[in-house]
CSV table of C-alpha atoms in Angstrom, one decimal:
chain,number,residue,atom,x,y,z
Q,356,UNK,CA,-40.9,-50.7,45.6
Q,357,UNK,CA,-43.6,-52.8,43.9
Q,358,UNK,CA,-47.0,-51.8,42.5
Q,359,UNK,CA,-50.2,-53.6,43.5
Q,360,UNK,CA,-49.7,-56.5,41.1
Q,361,UNK,CA,-46.4,-57.5,42.6
Q,362,UNK,CA,-44.3,-56.9,39.5
Q,363,UNK,CA,-41.1,-54.8,40.2
Q,364,UNK,CA,-40.8,-51.4,38.7
Q,365,UNK,CA,-37.6,-51.3,36.6
Q,366,UNK,CA,-34.8,-49.2,38.1
Q,367,UNK,CA,-34.3,-47.0,35.0
Q,368,UNK,CA,-33.0,-43.5,34.8
Q,369,UNK,CA,-35.9,-42.3,32.6
Q,370,UNK,CA,-39.4,-42.2,34.1
Q,371,UNK,CA,-41.9,-40.2,36.1
Q,372,UNK,CA,-44.2,-37.4,34.8
Q,373,UNK,CA,-43.0,-36.1,31.4
Q,374,UNK,CA,-45.3,-33.3,30.2
Q,375,UNK,CA,-45.8,-33.0,26.4
Q,376,UNK,CA,-45.5,-29.3,26.4
Q,377,UNK,CA,-47.5,-27.0,24.2
Q,378,UNK,CA,-45.5,-24.7,21.9
Q,379,UNK,CA,-46.3,-21.1,22.9
Q,380,UNK,CA,-46.4,-18.7,19.8
Q,381,UNK,CA,-47.4,-15.1,19.2
Q,382,UNK,CA,-50.2,-14.1,16.8
Q,383,UNK,CA,-47.6,-13.7,14.1
Q,384,UNK,CA,-46.3,-17.3,14.6
Q,385,UNK,CA,-43.1,-16.4,16.3
Q,386,UNK,CA,-42.0,-18.4,19.4
Q,387,UNK,CA,-43.3,-16.6,22.5
Q,388,UNK,CA,-40.1,-17.1,24.5
Q,389,UNK,CA,-41.3,-15.5,27.7
Q,390,UNK,CA,-44.3,-17.8,27.7
Q,391,UNK,CA,-42.0,-20.8,27.2
Q,392,UNK,CA,-40.1,-19.8,30.3
Q,393,UNK,CA,-43.3,-19.1,32.3
Q,394,UNK,CA,-44.7,-22.5,31.3
Q,395,UNK,CA,-41.4,-24.3,32.2
Q,396,UNK,CA,-41.4,-22.6,35.6
Q,397,UNK,CA,-45.0,-23.7,36.1
Q,398,UNK,CA,-44.3,-27.3,35.3
Q,399,UNK,CA,-41.2,-27.4,37.4
Q,400,UNK,CA,-43.1,-25.9,40.4
Q,401,UNK,CA,-45.6,-28.7,39.9
Q,402,UNK,CA,-43.0,-31.3,40.5
Q,403,UNK,CA,-42.9,-33.0,37.1
Q,404,UNK,CA,-39.8,-34.9,36.1
Q,405,UNK,CA,-39.4,-33.7,32.6
Q,406,UNK,CA,-40.9,-32.2,29.4
Q,407,UNK,CA,-41.4,-33.5,25.9
Q,408,UNK,CA,-41.2,-30.7,23.3
Q,409,UNK,CA,-42.3,-31.0,19.6
Q,410,UNK,CA,-44.6,-33.8,20.2
Q,411,UNK,CA,-48.3,-34.0,19.1
Q,412,UNK,CA,-49.4,-31.7,21.9
Q,413,UNK,CA,-46.7,-29.3,20.9
Q,414,UNK,CA,-47.9,-29.2,17.3
Q,415,UNK,CA,-44.7,-30.8,16.3
Q,416,UNK,CA,-45.5,-31.5,12.6
Q,417,UNK,CA,-46.6,-27.8,12.2
Q,418,UNK,CA,-43.6,-26.3,13.8
Q,419,UNK,CA,-41.1,-24.6,11.4
Q,420,UNK,CA,-37.6,-26.0,11.7
Q,421,UNK,CA,-35.9,-22.8,13.0
Q,422,UNK,CA,-38.7,-22.3,15.6
Q,423,UNK,CA,-38.4,-25.9,16.7
Q,424,UNK,CA,-34.6,-25.6,17.1
Q,425,UNK,CA,-34.9,-22.4,19.1
Q,426,UNK,CA,-37.5,-24.0,21.3
Q,427,UNK,CA,-35.2,-26.9,22.0
Q,428,UNK,CA,-32.3,-24.7,22.9
Q,429,UNK,CA,-34.4,-22.4,25.1
Q,430,UNK,CA,-35.9,-25.4,26.9
Q,431,UNK,CA,-32.6,-26.9,27.6
Q,432,UNK,CA,-31.2,-23.6,28.8
Q,433,UNK,CA,-34.2,-22.7,30.9
Q,434,UNK,CA,-34.4,-26.1,32.7
Q,435,UNK,CA,-30.6,-26.2,33.4
Q,436,UNK,CA,-30.7,-29.9,34.2
Q,437,UNK,CA,-33.6,-29.6,36.6
Q,438,UNK,CA,-35.9,-31.4,34.3
Q,439,UNK,CA,-35.4,-34.2,31.7
Q,440,UNK,CA,-35.9,-32.9,28.2
Q,441,UNK,CA,-37.1,-35.0,25.3
Q,442,UNK,CA,-37.6,-33.7,21.7
Q,443,UNK,CA,-39.7,-35.1,19.0
Q,444,UNK,CA,-38.5,-35.9,15.5
Q,445,UNK,CA,-41.3,-36.4,13.1
Q,446,UNK,CA,-39.5,-36.5,9.8
Q,447,UNK,CA,-40.6,-39.3,7.3
Q,448,UNK,CA,-37.2,-39.1,5.5
Q,449,UNK,CA,-34.6,-41.1,7.4
Q,450,UNK,CA,-31.8,-38.7,6.7
Q,451,UNK,CA,-33.8,-35.7,7.9
Q,452,UNK,CA,-34.8,-37.6,11.1
Q,453,UNK,CA,-31.2,-38.5,11.8
Q,454,UNK,CA,-30.1,-34.9,11.2
Q,455,UNK,CA,-32.8,-33.4,13.4
Q,456,UNK,CA,-32.2,-36.0,16.1
Q,457,UNK,CA,-28.5,-35.4,16.3
Q,458,UNK,CA,-29.0,-31.6,16.3
Q,459,UNK,CA,-31.3,-31.8,19.2
Q,460,UNK,CA,-29.0,-34.2,21.1
Q,461,UNK,CA,-26.1,-31.8,20.5
Q,462,UNK,CA,-28.3,-29.1,22.0
Q,463,UNK,CA,-28.5,-31.1,25.2
Q,464,UNK,CA,-31.8,-33.0,25.2
Q,465,UNK,CA,-31.7,-36.3,27.1
Q,466,UNK,CA,-33.3,-38.3,24.3
Q,467,UNK,CA,-35.2,-37.9,21.1
Q,468,UNK,CA,-38.6,-39.4,20.4
Q,469,UNK,CA,-39.6,-40.8,17.0
Q,470,UNK,CA,-42.7,-42.5,15.6
Q,471,UNK,CA,-43.0,-44.7,12.5
Q,472,UNK,CA,-43.1,-42.8,9.2
Q,473,UNK,CA,-46.5,-41.3,9.0
Q,474,UNK,CA,-49.0,-41.3,6.1
Q,475,UNK,CA,-47.9,-44.4,4.4
Q,476,UNK,CA,-49.4,-47.1,6.8
Q,477,UNK,CA,-45.8,-48.5,7.1
Q,478,UNK,CA,-45.6,-52.3,7.3
Q,479,UNK,CA,-44.1,-53.6,10.6
Q,480,UNK,CA,-40.9,-54.9,8.8
Q,481,UNK,CA,-40.3,-51.5,7.2
Q,482,UNK,CA,-40.9,-49.7,10.6
Q,483,UNK,CA,-38.5,-52.1,12.3
Q,484,UNK,CA,-35.8,-51.3,9.6
Q,485,UNK,CA,-36.5,-47.5,10.0
Q,486,UNK,CA,-36.0,-47.6,13.8
Q,487,UNK,CA,-32.9,-49.8,13.4
Q,488,UNK,CA,-31.3,-47.4,11.0
Q,489,UNK,CA,-32.3,-44.4,13.0
Q,490,UNK,CA,-31.0,-45.7,16.3
Q,491,UNK,CA,-27.8,-46.8,14.7
Q,492,UNK,CA,-27.1,-43.4,13.3
Q,493,UNK,CA,-28.1,-41.3,16.3
Q,494,UNK,CA,-25.5,-39.9,18.7
Q,495,UNK,CA,-27.7,-40.4,21.8
Q,496,UNK,CA,-30.8,-42.1,23.2
Q,497,UNK,CA,-34.0,-42.8,21.3
Q,498,UNK,CA,-37.6,-43.3,22.6
Q,499,UNK,CA,-40.1,-45.0,20.3
Q,500,UNK,CA,-43.5,-43.3,19.9
Q,501,UNK,CA,-46.6,-45.4,19.2
Q,502,UNK,CA,-49.3,-42.9,18.1
Q,503,UNK,CA,-51.7,-44.6,15.6
Q,504,UNK,CA,-54.2,-41.8,15.8
Q,505,UNK,CA,-51.9,-39.6,13.8
Q,506,UNK,CA,-49.5,-42.0,12.1
Q,507,UNK,CA,-52.1,-44.6,11.0
Q,508,UNK,CA,-49.6,-47.2,12.2
Q,509,UNK,CA,-49.8,-49.3,15.4
Q,510,UNK,CA,-46.4,-50.6,16.3
Q,511,UNK,CA,-46.9,-54.4,17.0
Q,512,UNK,CA,-45.6,-55.4,20.3
Q,513,UNK,CA,-43.1,-58.0,18.8
Q,514,UNK,CA,-41.6,-55.1,16.8
Q,515,UNK,CA,-41.4,-53.0,20.0
Q,516,UNK,CA,-39.7,-55.9,21.8
Q,517,UNK,CA,-37.2,-56.4,19.0
Q,518,UNK,CA,-36.4,-52.7,18.7
Q,519,UNK,CA,-36.1,-52.4,22.5
Q,520,UNK,CA,-33.0,-54.6,22.4
Q,521,UNK,CA,-31.1,-52.2,20.1
Q,522,UNK,CA,-28.4,-50.0,21.5
Q,523,UNK,CA,-29.6,-46.5,22.4
Q,524,UNK,CA,-33.3,-47.4,22.4
Q,525,UNK,CA,-34.2,-46.7,26.0
Q,526,UNK,CA,-38.0,-46.6,26.0
Q,527,UNK,CA,-41.4,-46.3,24.4
Q,528,UNK,CA,-44.2,-43.7,24.7
Q,529,UNK,CA,-47.3,-45.7,23.9
Q,530,UNK,CA,-50.3,-43.5,23.1
Q,531,UNK,CA,-52.7,-46.2,21.9
Q,532,UNK,CA,-55.9,-46.2,24.0
Q,533,UNK,CA,-56.0,-50.0,24.2
Q,534,UNK,CA,-55.9,-51.5,27.7
Q,535,UNK,CA,-55.2,-55.1,26.6
Q,536,UNK,CA,-52.3,-53.9,24.5
Q,537,UNK,CA,-50.9,-51.9,27.4
Q,538,UNK,CA,-51.1,-54.9,29.7
Q,539,UNK,CA,-49.3,-57.1,27.1
Q,540,UNK,CA,-46.7,-54.3,26.5
Q,541,UNK,CA,-45.9,-54.1,30.2
Q,542,UNK,CA,-45.8,-57.9,30.5
Q,543,UNK,CA,-43.2,-58.1,27.6
Q,544,UNK,CA,-41.1,-55.0,28.4
Q,545,UNK,CA,-42.0,-53.8,31.8
Q,546,UNK,CA,-39.2,-55.7,33.5
Q,547,UNK,CA,-36.5,-54.9,30.9
Q,548,UNK,CA,-33.6,-53.2,32.5
Q,549,UNK,CA,-32.8,-49.7,31.2
Q,550,UNK,CA,-36.0,-49.5,29.2
Q,551,UNK,CA,-38.9,-47.3,30.2
Q,552,UNK,CA,-42.5,-47.7,29.2
Q,553,UNK,CA,-44.4,-44.4,29.2
Q,554,UNK,CA,-48.2,-44.3,29.0
Q,555,UNK,CA,-49.2,-41.5,26.7
Q,556,UNK,CA,-53.0,-41.8,26.7
Q,557,UNK,CA,-54.9,-40.2,29.6
Q,558,UNK,CA,-57.5,-42.9,30.2
Q,559,UNK,CA,-54.8,-45.5,30.9
Q,560,UNK,CA,-52.4,-43.5,33.1
Q,561,UNK,CA,-53.5,-44.6,36.5
Q,562,UNK,CA,-53.9,-48.3,35.6
Q,563,UNK,CA,-50.6,-48.2,33.7
Q,564,UNK,CA,-48.6,-46.9,36.6
Q,565,UNK,CA,-50.2,-49.4,39.0
Q,566,UNK,CA,-49.2,-52.2,36.5
Q,567,UNK,CA,-45.5,-51.0,36.5
Q,568,UNK,CA,-45.1,-48.4,33.8
Q,569,UNK,CA,-42.1,-46.2,34.5
Q,570,UNK,CA,-43.9,-43.0,33.6
Q,571,UNK,CA,-46.7,-41.1,32.0
Q,572,UNK,CA,-46.8,-38.4,29.3
Q,573,UNK,CA,-50.0,-36.5,30.0
Q,574,UNK,CA,-51.2,-33.5,28.0
Q,575,UNK,CA,-53.3,-32.5,31.1
Q,576,UNK,CA,-49.9,-32.0,32.8
Q,577,UNK,CA,-49.7,-28.6,31.1
Q,578,UNK,CA,-52.7,-27.5,33.2
Q,579,UNK,CA,-52.3,-29.6,36.3
Q,580,UNK,CA,-48.7,-30.7,36.8
Q,581,UNK,CA,-48.9,-31.1,40.5
Q,582,UNK,CA,-52.0,-33.4,40.2
Q,583,UNK,CA,-50.1,-35.5,37.7
Q,584,UNK,CA,-47.1,-35.8,40.1
Q,585,UNK,CA,-49.5,-36.8,42.9
Q,586,UNK,CA,-50.9,-39.5,40.7
Q,587,UNK,CA,-47.5,-40.8,39.9
Q,588,UNK,CA,-46.4,-40.8,43.6
Q,589,UNK,CA,-49.6,-42.6,44.7
Q,590,UNK,CA,-49.2,-45.3,42.1
Q,591,UNK,CA,-45.5,-45.8,43.0
Q,592,UNK,CA,-46.6,-46.2,46.6
Q,593,UNK,CA,-49.1,-48.8,45.6
Q,594,UNK,CA,-52.1,-46.7,46.9
Q,595,UNK,CA,-54.8,-48.0,44.6
Q,596,UNK,CA,-57.6,-46.0,46.0
Q,597,UNK,CA,-55.8,-42.7,45.9
Q,598,UNK,CA,-54.4,-43.4,42.4
Q,599,UNK,CA,-57.9,-44.1,41.1
Q,600,UNK,CA,-59.3,-40.9,42.8
Q,601,UNK,CA,-56.6,-38.8,41.3
Q,602,UNK,CA,-57.0,-40.4,37.9
Q,603,UNK,CA,-60.7,-39.5,38.0
Q,604,UNK,CA,-59.9,-35.9,38.9
Q,605,UNK,CA,-57.4,-35.6,36.1
Q,606,UNK,CA,-59.9,-37.0,33.6
Q,607,UNK,CA,-62.4,-34.3,34.7
Q,608,UNK,CA,-59.7,-31.7,34.0
Q,609,UNK,CA,-58.9,-33.3,30.7
Q,610,UNK,CA,-62.5,-33.1,29.7
Q,611,UNK,CA,-62.4,-29.3,29.9
Q,612,UNK,CA,-60.4,-29.2,26.7
Q,613,UNK,CA,-61.0,-32.6,25.1
Q,614,UNK,CA,-64.8,-33.3,25.5
Q,615,UNK,CA,-66.6,-33.3,22.2
Q,616,UNK,CA,-63.5,-32.1,20.3
Q,617,UNK,CA,-61.2,-33.5,17.6
Q,618,UNK,CA,-57.5,-33.8,18.3
Q,619,UNK,CA,-56.8,-30.5,16.6
Q,620,UNK,CA,-59.6,-28.7,18.4
Q,621,UNK,CA,-58.5,-30.1,21.7
Q,622,UNK,CA,-55.0,-28.8,21.3
Q,623,UNK,CA,-56.4,-25.3,20.6
Q,624,UNK,CA,-58.7,-25.6,23.6
Q,625,UNK,CA,-55.7,-26.6,25.8
Q,626,UNK,CA,-53.8,-23.5,24.7
Q,627,UNK,CA,-56.8,-21.3,25.4
Q,628,UNK,CA,-57.1,-22.9,28.9
Q,629,UNK,CA,-53.5,-22.1,29.5
Q,630,UNK,CA,-54.1,-18.6,28.3
Q,631,UNK,CA,-56.8,-18.1,30.9
Q,632,UNK,CA,-54.2,-19.2,33.5
Q,633,UNK,CA,-51.8,-16.5,32.2
Q,634,UNK,CA,-49.2,-19.0,31.0
Q,635,UNK,CA,-49.3,-18.5,27.2
Q,636,UNK,CA,-51.4,-17.1,24.4
Q,637,UNK,CA,-54.1,-19.1,22.5
Q,638,UNK,CA,-52.5,-18.8,19.1
Q,639,UNK,CA,-51.8,-21.9,17.0
Q,640,UNK,CA,-49.5,-22.7,14.1
Q,641,UNK,CA,-51.1,-23.3,10.7
Q,642,UNK,CA,-52.8,-25.4,9.6
Q,643,UNK,CA,-54.2,-25.6,13.1
Q,644,UNK,CA,-56.7,-22.8,14.1
Q,645,UNK,CA,-57.2,-21.1,17.5
Q,646,UNK,CA,-60.3,-21.8,19.4
Q,647,UNK,CA,-63.3,-19.6,18.5
Q,648,UNK,CA,-63.9,-16.7,20.8
Q,649,UNK,CA,-67.3,-18.0,22.0
Q,650,UNK,CA,-65.7,-21.3,23.0
Q,651,UNK,CA,-62.9,-19.5,24.9
Q,652,UNK,CA,-65.5,-17.8,27.1
Q,653,UNK,CA,-67.2,-21.1,27.9
Q,654,UNK,CA,-63.8,-22.7,28.6
Q,655,UNK,CA,-63.2,-20.0,31.3
Q,656,UNK,CA,-66.3,-21.0,33.1
Q,657,UNK,CA,-65.3,-24.7,33.1
Q,658,UNK,CA,-61.9,-23.8,34.5
Q,659,UNK,CA,-63.5,-21.7,37.3
Q,660,UNK,CA,-65.8,-24.7,38.1
Q,661,UNK,CA,-62.8,-26.9,38.5
Q,662,UNK,CA,-61.1,-24.5,40.8
Q,663,UNK,CA,-58.4,-23.1,38.6
Q,664,UNK,CA,-57.1,-19.5,39.2
Q,665,UNK,CA,-58.4,-17.9,36.1
Q,666,UNK,CA,-57.3,-14.5,35.0
Q,667,UNK,CA,-59.6,-11.8,33.6
Q,668,UNK,CA,-57.8,-11.6,30.3
Q,669,UNK,CA,-55.0,-13.2,28.3
Q,670,UNK,CA,-51.4,-12.1,28.8
Q,671,UNK,CA,-50.0,-10.1,26.0
Q,672,UNK,CA,-47.4,-12.0,24.0
Q,673,UNK,CA,-44.0,-10.4,23.6
Q,674,UNK,CA,-42.2,-10.7,20.3
Q,675,UNK,CA,-38.5,-11.5,20.8
Q,676,UNK,CA,-35.8,-11.7,18.2
Q,677,UNK,CA,-34.3,-15.3,18.0
Q,678,UNK,CA,-31.0,-15.7,19.9
Q,679,UNK,CA,-28.2,-18.0,18.8
């Protein structure tokens, strides 16, 4: 099948709607395991193709190692092969990144996702060497992650192209909100066999799919997985009008938790929105803070206005002892 611009969509295994899942926690900071299972069931029922845990939306850098490892094991066990599972490795230290990546791969994830070392404004040559070393020492597949909002590094497309030809590198999640860059990225890598381009920024999802991206990684998928799947299906069918209409609808839903907020605030608002749907609690991991009570009440009204089945109160988290 071809999108509207006539470029073929690469026949890769990895693609579709991959939801960057929030990390449900209790007020004490423990993993809310029942909420994880509830959320995974909600996403699967919406028809998504996979989940990405320990990413930016999942508060990855703030997640303690033991909690993250338990989340990965629980996600793999709960999905039982029905969904693709990706796990983020955000370590700056190469050895730690390799260790975390291989641990997650042994737990059963389908690929690990890594961005350039954050905080240092890494030069392209150093980032290329980092990804080359990482991919060479991993025991499974690697997806590159371009997220300049948090890493302060935009991966140049020539670097992405060079890294894409390394063994085990099977895709890129590009979360840079730059339409011209996206078009160039798809022109350079969109037709590469066994390499998936995922659009990770909401405003470019619909356009990216129509231009041949293999998939999307939408935070709004936590709230509206079925709508995200409809968007993907419409774009794959080349239905431009329906794709655009669904994209506008998803942007309206995204605005509920993103409008006027910083990244950290929007993540807290997303969790609070999910709490109103009975899927998880509103609690965040430090240094992130939960949404103030007054804003939670306003959020409830916005969800009702968009037609969401809002509960009267948050579900009570259940503290469980770690298993395994």
